[in-house]
Amino acid sequence: MGQTNRRIRIDHLIVAILLFAMASIAFINVLSRYLFHFSFAATEEVTINLFVWMTMIGSGIAFERGGQLGMITLYNIFPERLKKFVIVFGSGLSALIFVLVDIYMIQAIYDEMTLFHATSAALGIPVWIYYIGVPVFSIFVFAGIYKDSLSKLESIYKEGGK
Amino acid sequence: MEIVLISAVFLVLMAVGIPIGTCLGIAAVVTIIQFDLGIGMLGVNFSSGIASFPLLAIPFFVLAGVILEKAGLAATIAHFFELLVGKMVGGLAMVAVFTCMFWGALSGSGPATTAAVGLILLAPMIKHGYDKSFAGATIANSSDLSIIIPPSIAFIIYGNITNVSVSALFVAGIIPGLITGAGTVLVAYLISRKRGYKGLEKRGTPMEILVALKKSIWAILTPIIILGGIYAGIFTPTEAAVVAVFYSLFVAVVIYHSISWRDLIRILVDASVTSSVIMFLVVFAGIFTWTAEVIGVVDQAANAIIKISPNAVVMIILVNFLLLALGMILDAISISYLIMPILMPVLAAFGIDPLWYGVIFISALAIGQATPPVGVNLFTAANLIKGNLDSVAKQAIPFVIMDAIILIILSLFPILSLYLPIKAGLYTP
């Protein structure tokens, strides 16, 4: 890392705001219930859907940091070429699974907007508004997967150059 | 055929080092498409797999833990224990175990505890002549306690899969956590005595201890608020977690003045990333498990297990061996999703209490966190001492044996796990 970036990255900022908002809404809920005996329980649905959005962006950063859990015992003893293949293949699969999630989510959003017009149980918000965060924020997941594979490939080239 | 397909895809991908969440997701999608189980629901199922109020406890407990860590509370707690037990034989090893136990009551994750306590105590331990690998092994093993002592992410996941109350699970973990902690203290003490690891030069004076207590009182109150609230039935675990977030924020900003706004953003990002890593597994493991259930793999596996032995104790022991073996290659969350759906009908068939079994299950998985090659705590500890994983693992063996003995005790005496939750009125067997 070395020098820290003075400007805060957009994905970092959004994910921080989402988590803080989730915690704040949930906390206000607890306070109001116990102190004022007044319940905003309906806001629970906002919190849990922000949680979905947060997980999308957080997963992207986790990919970028190489932080997703995996079993690397065998991988470590692979020859260089096989390592490169696994990196590209694995990143492709990780991207593929999110592409599929996106495709079927967009399909569901389209159906909601044109056919079903379902609204959420507690607040009556059209459900597609909650859904739309998944494909939108998946941009950060793809970026994270891409950056992760680049940095892993780079480190292999460096090792090979020694 | 179905079993072969779904497990082959998963195992091959996992073995070559592809992220476990991706492996679970791809294996599930391949099976869904192959058997035409309705791939059109993938997007909505992804979203609803995350959007659950009980699971919200995960990011909140992670966040509270990161805030307290960045606020420097691990050092304050370690100093308090240093004054209290530092002069004993193996003083710093004792301090490490006690600090890990206490940190386990603030944090629900093993590697997080290893990192928080390791950063504070590894250097002084090595400086005082402790074997570097032994120091790492002590902290890695004591950090296992984090997932037994509440709050615990592993219990939240277990509750999510089995529908056992997370409050009851948290309270059930208290006594087994303390017993496992006592066992760890004993091993650290015996090894230190044998190797002649001396205690610190001086004991804290009552005045010093009082001052340290006063300084760490805010940290000490955290688990009391979390557990007290849950025990008394005031908070759900998710509510307790969010109270813990704002309490730690208050302590860090108002009392210790140790974090700035810029720190806060970094803390929020780190906590989001840590919980997203967990949720990435949770969501695809959930879809994987659902697929396995629909195509009948879960039933077949459960029936196979029931046929192996008509005896409940034999079954529990065999499954414990399986869990220890799986714990060597997989993380606790994936194992929970892969195994628990199969075990639920087995437990019912044998009349085994699912709450009691939760404690046994998580204790077995806790041991796996300190066994190679995927012992997450060992890995973290080896990184911190810039040492070799194998030599840390070797030093961990006596601790693992002690943990296994305690696991047998917990398996033989359900009352150790069930007494508190029943007394608190959180559970009726």
XYZ file of C-alpha atoms in Angstrom, chain B residues 106-404:
299
model
C -16.459 -9.094 22.231
C -15.805 -10.653 18.855
C -17.422 -13.592 17.142
C -14.599 -14.578 14.854
C -11.472 -16.639 15.501
C -9.052 -15.033 13.032
C -10.134 -11.554 14.201
C -9.250 -12.499 17.776
C -5.929 -14.041 16.713
C -5.039 -10.823 14.907
C -6.218 -8.437 17.648
C -4.508 -10.254 20.531
C -1.536 -11.475 18.493
C -0.559 -7.941 17.508
C -0.436 -6.950 21.189
C 1.126 -10.011 22.840
C 3.260 -11.957 20.343
C 6.172 -9.516 20.376
C 6.418 -9.323 24.206
C 6.091 -13.126 24.454
C 8.955 -13.704 22.027
C 11.013 -11.037 23.801
C 10.522 -12.871 27.091
C 12.020 -16.038 25.632
C 8.911 -17.938 24.591
C 9.337 -20.143 21.554
C 7.944 -18.131 18.646
C 5.810 -21.003 17.350
C 4.523 -21.820 20.835
C 3.464 -18.192 21.281
C 1.627 -18.310 17.940
C 0.017 -21.668 18.750
C -1.159 -20.449 22.182
C -2.905 -17.441 20.670
C -4.306 -19.367 17.673
C -5.811 -22.009 19.958
C -7.129 -19.587 22.547
C -8.815 -17.729 19.695
C -10.849 -20.868 18.948
C -12.818 -19.814 21.986
C -14.227 -16.852 20.054
C -16.685 -19.046 18.223
C -17.768 -20.926 21.370
C -17.943 -17.950 23.743
C -20.825 -15.693 22.653
C -21.257 -13.626 20.573
C -20.305 -16.064 17.852
C -20.814 -15.834 14.098
C -20.739 -19.640 13.926
C -23.752 -19.849 16.285
C -25.640 -17.268 14.197
C -25.051 -19.411 11.117
C -26.016 -22.618 12.967
C -29.231 -20.950 14.102
C -29.938 -19.753 10.576
C -29.623 -23.287 9.183
C -31.387 -25.220 11.938
C -33.921 -22.650 13.226
C -32.597 -23.103 16.763
C -32.844 -19.796 18.678
C -29.571 -17.872 18.404
C -30.185 -16.350 21.871
C -30.378 -19.857 23.340
C -27.244 -20.903 21.429
C -25.313 -17.878 22.709
C -26.263 -18.585 26.314
C -25.577 -22.311 25.840
C -22.010 -21.485 24.757
C -21.068 -19.711 28.011
C -20.240 -22.683 30.277
C -18.597 -24.824 27.525
C -16.573 -21.742 26.517
C -15.342 -21.262 30.079
C -14.485 -24.976 30.422
C -12.570 -24.967 27.130
C -10.834 -21.783 28.292
C -9.830 -23.454 31.561
C -8.425 -26.406 29.604
C -6.396 -24.057 27.424
C -5.025 -22.251 30.503
C -4.004 -25.605 31.975
C -2.121 -26.694 28.839
C -0.360 -23.321 28.534
C 0.610 -23.509 32.236
C 1.928 -27.099 32.089
C 4.006 -26.473 28.966
C 5.382 -23.214 30.376
C 6.358 -24.965 33.616
C 8.070 -27.777 31.746
C 10.005 -25.406 29.536
C 10.781 -22.943 32.295
C 8.955 -19.937 30.856
C 9.042 -17.590 33.817
C 6.427 -15.092 34.822
C 6.926 -11.354 34.718
C 9.207 -9.774 37.323
C 6.631 -8.023 39.383
C 3.018 -8.392 40.260
C 0.730 -5.399 39.950
C 0.057 -3.610 43.233
C -3.604 -3.468 44.264
C -3.518 0.220 43.342
C -2.156 -0.495 39.847
C -4.731 -3.237 39.330
C -7.476 -0.857 40.401
C -6.283 1.815 37.969
C -6.085 -0.738 35.135
C -9.530 -2.025 36.031
C -10.900 1.509 35.926
C -9.307 2.027 32.528
C -10.678 -1.194 31.083
C -14.069 -1.068 32.777
C -15.703 0.230 29.571
C -14.453 -2.767 27.669
C -15.449 -5.143 30.451
C -18.987 -3.758 30.359
C -19.424 -4.667 26.652
C -19.950 -8.427 27.041
C -22.055 -7.776 30.137
C -24.386 -5.560 28.100
C -24.507 -7.979 25.137
C -24.916 -11.202 27.096
C -26.890 -9.716 29.963
C -29.381 -8.268 27.503
C -29.744 -11.557 25.651
C -29.846 -13.661 28.853
C -32.566 -11.477 30.331
C -34.520 -11.708 27.095
C -34.338 -7.906 26.578
C -32.552 -8.038 23.223
C -32.530 -10.362 20.259
C -28.946 -11.119 19.142
C -29.286 -8.662 16.241
C -30.482 -5.925 18.601
C -27.694 -6.736 21.052
C -25.220 -6.479 18.163
C -26.420 -3.044 17.117
C -26.374 -1.829 20.733
C -22.793 -3.139 20.916
C -21.913 -1.096 17.794
C -23.079 2.195 19.269
C -21.740 1.395 22.717
C -18.269 0.695 21.270
C -18.488 3.814 19.152
C -19.318 5.817 22.275
C -16.404 4.235 24.164
C -13.945 4.757 21.285
C -14.919 8.350 20.463
C -16.074 9.857 23.748
C -14.106 7.923 26.387
C -10.822 6.994 24.683
C -10.768 9.644 21.921
C -8.988 7.026 19.877
C -10.715 7.114 16.502
C -11.328 9.968 14.065
C -13.963 10.325 11.359
C -11.502 9.150 8.736
C -10.753 6.091 10.870
C -14.466 5.489 11.105
C -14.801 5.172 7.325
C -11.914 2.709 7.235
C -13.494 0.763 10.100
C -16.857 0.641 8.298
C -15.193 -0.532 5.070
C -13.196 -3.251 6.848
C -16.271 -4.486 8.709
C -18.323 -4.524 5.480
C -15.641 -6.494 3.675
C -15.280 -9.044 6.481
C -19.016 -9.625 6.681
C -19.336 -9.724 2.880
C -16.772 -12.533 2.765
C -19.021 -14.440 5.168
C -22.225 -13.536 3.310
C -20.729 -14.527 -0.064
C -20.369 -18.013 1.413
C -23.710 -17.948 3.209
C -25.754 -16.987 0.159
C -24.273 -19.511 -2.267
C -24.047 -22.235 0.365
C -27.761 -21.633 0.976
C -28.593 -22.073 -2.719
C -26.299 -25.127 -2.899
C -28.003 -26.726 0.107
C -31.461 -25.989 -1.287
C -30.472 -27.671 -4.558
C -29.071 -30.701 -2.739
C -32.298 -30.997 -0.771
C -34.552 -30.760 -3.836
C -32.704 -33.440 -5.794
C -32.777 -35.732 -2.763
C -29.048 -35.826 -1.972
C -29.639 -34.651 1.597
C -32.160 -37.409 2.349
C -29.961 -40.093 0.849
C -26.959 -38.947 2.872
C -29.022 -38.700 6.078
C -30.416 -42.204 5.615
C -26.950 -43.542 4.973
C -25.723 -42.041 8.251
C -28.712 -43.371 10.209
C -28.002 -46.869 8.840
C -24.355 -46.839 9.921
C -25.104 -47.155 13.622
C -28.265 -47.463 15.695
C -26.467 -45.839 18.623
C -26.656 -42.058 19.146
C -23.323 -41.804 20.994
C -21.494 -43.741 18.283
C -23.113 -41.495 15.676
C -22.017 -38.316 17.490
C -18.455 -39.602 17.849
C -18.279 -40.606 14.168
C -19.643 -37.238 13.078
C -17.123 -35.492 15.344
C -14.324 -37.289 13.523
C -15.850 -36.229 10.219
C -16.059 -32.605 11.430
C -12.441 -32.613 12.611
C -11.369 -33.968 9.221
C -13.499 -31.440 7.310
C -12.229 -28.688 9.619
C -8.767 -29.353 8.237
C -9.778 -28.458 4.696
C -12.815 -26.180 4.929
C -13.951 -23.149 6.904
C -16.581 -23.408 9.638
C -19.346 -21.673 7.665
C -19.135 -23.914 4.592
C -19.006 -27.017 6.790
C -22.123 -25.885 8.644
C -24.051 -25.477 5.395
C -22.784 -28.743 3.923
C -23.302 -30.906 7.008
C -26.145 -29.511 9.111
C -28.967 -30.012 6.601
C -27.932 -33.688 6.452
C -27.610 -33.972 10.223
C -30.965 -32.363 11.107
C -33.057 -35.462 10.191
C -30.375 -37.665 11.774
C -30.599 -35.732 15.067
C -34.387 -36.017 14.968
C -34.199 -39.762 14.294
C -31.945 -40.284 17.309
C -33.817 -37.832 19.531
C -30.718 -35.676 20.009
C -31.336 -32.148 21.272
C -30.429 -29.684 18.475
C -29.345 -26.920 20.900
C -26.963 -29.195 22.779
C -25.740 -30.569 19.481
C -25.089 -26.999 18.278
C -22.546 -26.527 21.063
C -20.827 -29.827 20.231
C -20.864 -29.055 16.524
C -19.347 -25.594 16.959
C -16.773 -26.873 19.490
C -15.656 -29.495 16.969
C -15.402 -26.844 14.269
C -13.474 -24.570 16.642
C -10.760 -27.223 16.857
C -10.594 -27.197 13.056
C -9.643 -23.511 13.134
C -6.327 -24.509 14.670
C -5.529 -27.561 12.560
C -3.683 -27.349 9.232
C -3.902 -26.837 6.310
C -6.946 -24.523 6.435
C -6.735 -23.647 10.130
C -7.650 -19.990 9.771
C -6.323 -19.054 13.220
C -3.053 -20.924 12.708
C -2.670 -19.201 9.392
C -3.210 -15.766 10.928
C -0.803 -16.535 13.790
C 1.892 -17.896 11.451
C 1.588 -14.722 9.381
C 1.949 -12.514 12.451
C 5.166 -14.207 13.633
C 6.343 -14.446 9.999
C 6.885 -18.095 10.754
C 6.184 -21.453 9.314
C 2.627 -22.836 9.504
C 3.842 -26.365 10.197
C 5.942 -25.456 13.225
C 3.048 -23.468 14.719
C 0.749 -26.435 13.996
C 3.160 -28.771 15.792
C 3.135 -26.584 18.893
C -0.661 -26.563 18.718
C -0.961 -30.353 19.145
C -1.233 -30.416 22.985
C -3.936 -27.735 22.842
C -5.847 -29.676 20.191
C -5.700 -32.839 22.322
C -7.077 -30.906 25.306
C -9.861 -29.454 23.130
C -10.749 -32.953 21.935
